[in-house]
């Protein structure tokens, strides 16, 4: 178990002068060096495409089956604008959650130079991931789908074709929230439309034939109810994880915290990028609120407490944790 401060490595591992993956075997893939984050997983891509198609289907039924044929112009405009705004925000949140780096640890940074730069103190333990040849920061876990170690990894979600980690959790929370809202809105409109059609002639309440209208509405009702339940549960689970500062993996492992917890409202501000504002609900806003490392995490260790070259050589040859001890 690591007893290093939570973000001891965060600032260091982003400095390119310490990342020399060519000295680590296996070397990183060239695909991981690009600027866009995208997971090439067939199942995840299919789930993401299905997600967008289901949202477009709901929009098609809401607009062309229920709102356009309605004789109440104000009702159609208000509900059409509200539904499409929520649908747009849901798809934008999905897009950001899918294409945002969730917090991947630099691949192949288990090098001599990087170990020396950490200036580890006695009693500290570091982990080397044998799968991606990286030094794992505290609370990082390896994802077999992304093939990377992810900081504060909560889970891998095939519906967004990405891991949910510290950098994209906000977008995933917004995605589940907006999908739950449009599902609830669609259910309410389907209920009102059925009532309207029962009172009026079925041939006048839709531009489609009565059997087709009923089938389309039932399918939308089933889809909306299913996703309302699913996304509401996911939204509640994610908010609970943020407020308790405990990821899904840590909760499943019943892992005792070795980090300084940031819970409640402070955790929400950290996850959503600052004090409460409309930016919390904006999937286009970036996360600009960084947690500063403790002072003792950035202070240099005494020369006698730093790992020797021999210890570093032994560590790089192993796939397990190695503690830093006095000679």
mmCIF file of N, CA and C in Angstrom, residues 126-184:
data_model
loop_
_atom_site.group_PDB
_atom_site.id
_atom_site.type_symbol
_atom_site.label_atom_id
_atom_site.label_comp_id
_atom_site.label_asym_id
_atom_site.label_seq_id
_atom_site.Cartn_x
_atom_site.Cartn_y
_atom_site.Cartn_z
ATOM 1 N N UNK A 126 6.755 2.894 -3.986
ATOM 2 C CA UNK A 126 6.262 3.207 -5.325
ATOM 3 C C UNK A 126 5.956 1.904 -6.046
ATOM 4 N N UNK A 127 5.024 1.975 -6.974
ATOM 5 C CA UNK A 127 4.610 0.799 -7.725
ATOM 6 C C UNK A 127 4.950 0.981 -9.195
ATOM 7 N N UNK A 128 5.415 -0.087 -9.777
ATOM 8 C CA UNK A 128 5.649 -0.109 -11.214
ATOM 9 C C UNK A 128 4.615 -1.032 -11.847
ATOM 10 N N UNK A 129 3.882 -0.522 -12.831
ATOM 11 C CA UNK A 129 2.892 -1.337 -13.523
ATOM 12 C C UNK A 129 3.602 -2.158 -14.604
ATOM 13 N N UNK A 130 3.575 -3.478 -14.518
ATOM 14 C CA UNK A 130 4.281 -4.293 -15.515
ATOM 15 C C UNK A 130 3.603 -4.291 -16.880
ATOM 16 N N UNK A 131 2.324 -3.832 -16.947
ATOM 17 C CA UNK A 131 1.581 -3.888 -18.202
ATOM 18 C C UNK A 131 1.847 -2.682 -19.093
ATOM 19 N N UNK A 132 1.968 -1.490 -18.486
ATOM 20 C CA UNK A 132 2.228 -0.308 -19.307
ATOM 21 C C UNK A 132 3.569 0.337 -18.954
ATOM 22 N N UNK A 133 4.357 -0.331 -18.109
ATOM 23 C CA UNK A 133 5.715 0.108 -17.795
ATOM 24 C C UNK A 133 5.726 1.539 -17.249
ATOM 25 N N UNK A 134 4.855 1.809 -16.269
ATOM 26 C CA UNK A 134 4.724 3.144 -15.703
ATOM 27 C C UNK A 134 4.829 3.084 -14.186
ATOM 28 N N UNK A 135 5.253 4.206 -13.612
ATOM 29 C CA UNK A 135 5.205 4.368 -12.168
ATOM 30 C C UNK A 135 3.787 4.807 -11.808
ATOM 31 N N UNK A 136 3.102 4.013 -11.001
ATOM 32 C CA UNK A 136 1.706 4.279 -10.676
ATOM 33 C C UNK A 136 1.600 5.232 -9.495
ATOM 34 N N UNK A 137 0.974 6.390 -9.684
ATOM 35 C CA UNK A 137 0.711 7.275 -8.551
ATOM 36 C C UNK A 137 -0.318 6.637 -7.619
ATOM 37 N N UNK A 138 -0.467 7.216 -6.461
ATOM 38 C CA UNK A 138 -1.476 6.741 -5.533
ATOM 39 C C UNK A 138 -2.864 6.847 -6.162
ATOM 40 N N UNK A 139 -3.701 5.846 -5.936
ATOM 41 C CA UNK A 139 -5.077 5.765 -6.398
ATOM 42 C C UNK A 139 -5.198 5.533 -7.906
ATOM 43 N N UNK A 140 -4.110 5.177 -8.557
ATOM 44 C CA UNK A 140 -4.167 4.859 -9.984
ATOM 45 C C UNK A 140 -4.374 3.363 -10.164
ATOM 46 N N UNK A 141 -5.136 3.003 -11.205
ATOM 47 C CA UNK A 141 -5.405 1.597 -11.504
ATOM 48 C C UNK A 141 -5.238 1.373 -13.002
ATOM 49 N N UNK A 142 -4.820 0.159 -13.339
ATOM 50 C CA UNK A 142 -4.615 -0.166 -14.754
ATOM 51 C C UNK A 142 -5.926 -0.630 -15.373
ATOM 52 N N UNK A 143 -6.262 -0.066 -16.530
ATOM 53 C CA UNK A 143 -7.460 -0.455 -17.272
ATOM 54 C C UNK A 143 -7.040 -1.366 -18.424
ATOM 55 N N UNK A 144 -7.622 -2.552 -18.471
ATOM 56 C CA UNK A 144 -7.252 -3.511 -19.513
ATOM 57 C C UNK A 144 -7.795 -3.107 -20.877
ATOM 58 N N UNK A 145 -8.822 -2.248 -20.915
ATOM 59 C CA UNK A 145 -9.381 -1.803 -22.199
ATOM 60 C C UNK A 145 -8.585 -0.619 -22.739
ATOM 61 N N UNK A 146 -8.353 0.380 -21.886
ATOM 62 C CA UNK A 146 -7.556 1.544 -22.298
ATOM 63 C C UNK A 146 -6.077 1.222 -22.387
ATOM 64 N N UNK A 147 -5.654 0.138 -21.714
ATOM 65 C CA UNK A 147 -4.249 -0.286 -21.680
ATOM 66 C C UNK A 147 -3.345 0.795 -21.092
ATOM 67 N N UNK A 148 -3.880 1.502 -20.104
ATOM 68 C CA UNK A 148 -3.130 2.538 -19.407
ATOM 69 C C UNK A 148 -3.512 2.533 -17.937
ATOM 70 N N UNK A 149 -2.637 3.073 -17.103
ATOM 71 C CA UNK A 149 -2.977 3.321 -15.709
ATOM 72 C C UNK A 149 -3.690 4.662 -15.632
ATOM 73 N N UNK A 150 -4.835 4.697 -14.954
ATOM 74 C CA UNK A 150 -5.687 5.880 -14.892
ATOM 75 C C UNK A 150 -5.750 6.382 -13.455
ATOM 76 N N UNK A 151 -5.462 7.679 -13.261
ATOM 77 C CA UNK A 151 -5.532 8.273 -11.928
ATOM 78 C C UNK A 151 -6.988 8.385 -11.479
ATOM 79 N N UNK A 152 -7.247 7.978 -10.253
ATOM 80 C CA UNK A 152 -8.589 8.010 -9.650
ATOM 81 C C UNK A 152 -9.610 7.359 -10.578
ATOM 82 N N UNK A 153 -9.241 6.194 -11.093
ATOM 83 C CA UNK A 153 -10.141 5.477 -11.994
ATOM 84 C C UNK A 153 -11.357 4.976 -11.216
ATOM 85 N N UNK A 154 -12.556 5.333 -11.689
ATOM 86 C CA UNK A 154 -13.780 4.853 -11.065
ATOM 87 C C UNK A 154 -14.248 3.553 -11.719
ATOM 88 N N UNK A 155 -14.335 3.545 -13.032
ATOM 89 C CA UNK A 155 -14.695 2.348 -13.781
ATOM 90 C C UNK A 155 -14.510 2.646 -15.264
ATOM 91 N N UNK A 156 -14.522 1.601 -16.068
ATOM 92 C CA UNK A 156 -14.512 1.784 -17.519
ATOM 93 C C UNK A 156 -15.941 1.643 -18.010
ATOM 94 N N UNK A 157 -16.431 2.675 -18.688
ATOM 95 C CA UNK A 157 -17.817 2.684 -19.158
ATOM 96 C C UNK A 157 -17.844 2.474 -20.667
ATOM 97 N N UNK A 158 -18.407 1.364 -21.147
ATOM 98 C CA UNK A 158 -18.461 1.151 -22.600
ATOM 99 C C UNK A 158 -19.385 2.138 -23.303
ATOM 100 N N UNK A 159 -20.364 2.713 -22.585
ATOM 101 C CA UNK A 159 -21.300 3.639 -23.229
ATOM 102 C C UNK A 159 -20.629 4.948 -23.630
ATOM 103 N N UNK A 160 -19.546 5.316 -22.956
ATOM 104 C CA UNK A 160 -18.772 6.490 -23.372
ATOM 105 C C UNK A 160 -17.426 6.068 -23.971
ATOM 106 N N UNK A 161 -17.217 4.745 -24.083
ATOM 107 C CA UNK A 161 -15.983 4.214 -24.672
ATOM 108 C C UNK A 161 -14.746 4.830 -24.019
ATOM 109 N N UNK A 162 -14.751 4.888 -22.702
ATOM 110 C CA UNK A 162 -13.619 5.493 -22.003
ATOM 111 C C UNK A 162 -13.699 5.137 -20.529
ATOM 112 N N UNK A 163 -12.581 5.319 -19.859
ATOM 113 C CA UNK A 163 -12.585 5.211 -18.406
ATOM 114 C C UNK A 163 -13.160 6.489 -17.805
ATOM 115 N N UNK A 164 -13.715 6.375 -16.628
ATOM 116 C CA UNK A 164 -14.139 7.544 -15.865
ATOM 117 C C UNK A 164 -13.088 7.772 -14.796
ATOM 118 N N UNK A 165 -12.340 8.869 -14.943
ATOM 119 C CA UNK A 165 -11.254 9.182 -14.025
ATOM 120 C C UNK A 165 -11.322 10.622 -13.570
ATOM 121 N N UNK A 166 -10.228 11.107 -13.000
ATOM 122 C CA UNK A 166 -10.246 12.437 -12.391
ATOM 123 C C UNK A 166 -10.416 13.567 -13.396
ATOM 124 N N UNK A 167 -10.069 13.360 -14.668
ATOM 125 C CA UNK A 167 -10.150 14.447 -15.649
ATOM 126 C C UNK A 167 -11.471 14.533 -16.396
ATOM 127 N N UNK A 168 -12.243 13.450 -16.410
ATOM 128 C CA UNK A 168 -13.495 13.472 -17.187
ATOM 129 C C UNK A 168 -14.717 13.053 -16.370
ATOM 130 N N UNK A 169 -14.577 12.962 -15.055
ATOM 131 C CA UNK A 169 -15.721 12.556 -14.236
ATOM 132 C C UNK A 169 -16.855 13.581 -14.310
ATOM 133 N N UNK A 170 -16.493 14.859 -14.384
ATOM 134 C CA UNK A 170 -17.517 15.901 -14.504
ATOM 135 C C UNK A 170 -18.388 15.665 -15.731
ATOM 136 N N UNK A 171 -17.768 15.379 -16.872
ATOM 137 C CA UNK A 171 -18.518 15.204 -18.111
ATOM 138 C C UNK A 171 -19.396 13.954 -18.053
ATOM 139 N N UNK A 172 -18.915 12.912 -17.378
ATOM 140 C CA UNK A 172 -19.715 11.707 -17.241
ATOM 141 C C UNK A 172 -20.925 11.968 -16.345
ATOM 142 N N UNK A 173 -20.731 12.728 -15.262
ATOM 143 C CA UNK A 173 -21.848 13.077 -14.377
ATOM 144 C C UNK A 173 -22.882 13.898 -15.136
ATOM 145 N N UNK A 174 -22.412 14.881 -15.931
ATOM 146 C CA UNK A 174 -23.341 15.691 -16.718
ATOM 147 C C UNK A 174 -24.077 14.841 -17.748
ATOM 148 N N UNK A 175 -23.384 13.901 -18.366
ATOM 149 C CA UNK A 175 -24.020 13.018 -19.347
ATOM 150 C C UNK A 175 -25.159 12.225 -18.716
ATOM 151 N N UNK A 176 -24.907 11.612 -17.573
ATOM 152 C CA UNK A 176 -25.961 10.838 -16.911
ATOM 153 C C UNK A 176 -27.110 11.741 -16.460
ATOM 154 N N UNK A 177 -26.791 12.948 -16.007
ATOM 155 C CA UNK A 177 -27.838 13.853 -15.553
ATOM 156 C C UNK A 177 -28.739 14.294 -16.712
ATOM 157 N N UNK A 178 -28.132 14.698 -17.831
ATOM 158 C CA UNK A 178 -28.923 15.184 -18.959
ATOM 159 C C UNK A 178 -29.727 14.053 -19.618
ATOM 160 N N UNK A 179 -29.165 12.842 -19.664
ATOM 161 C CA UNK A 179 -29.923 11.714 -20.210
ATOM 162 C C UNK A 179 -31.123 11.407 -19.314
ATOM 163 N N UNK A 180 -30.929 11.474 -17.996
ATOM 164 C CA UNK A 180 -32.046 11.245 -17.076
ATOM 165 C C UNK A 180 -33.121 12.314 -17.259
ATOM 166 N N UNK A 181 -32.714 13.560 -17.483
ATOM 167 C CA UNK A 181 -33.692 14.646 -17.647
ATOM 168 C C UNK A 181 -34.490 14.510 -18.942
ATOM 169 N N UNK A 182 -33.805 14.181 -20.050
ATOM 170 C CA UNK A 182 -34.560 14.049 -21.304
ATOM 171 C C UNK A 182 -35.434 12.798 -21.275
ATOM 172 N N UNK A 183 -35.017 11.773 -20.549
ATOM 173 C CA UNK A 183 -35.852 10.574 -20.415
ATOM 174 C C UNK A 183 -37.121 10.902 -19.637
ATOM 175 N N UNK A 184 -36.966 11.642 -18.543
ATOM 176 C CA UNK A 184 -38.131 12.044 -17.752
ATOM 177 C C UNK A 184 -39.054 12.955 -18.563
#
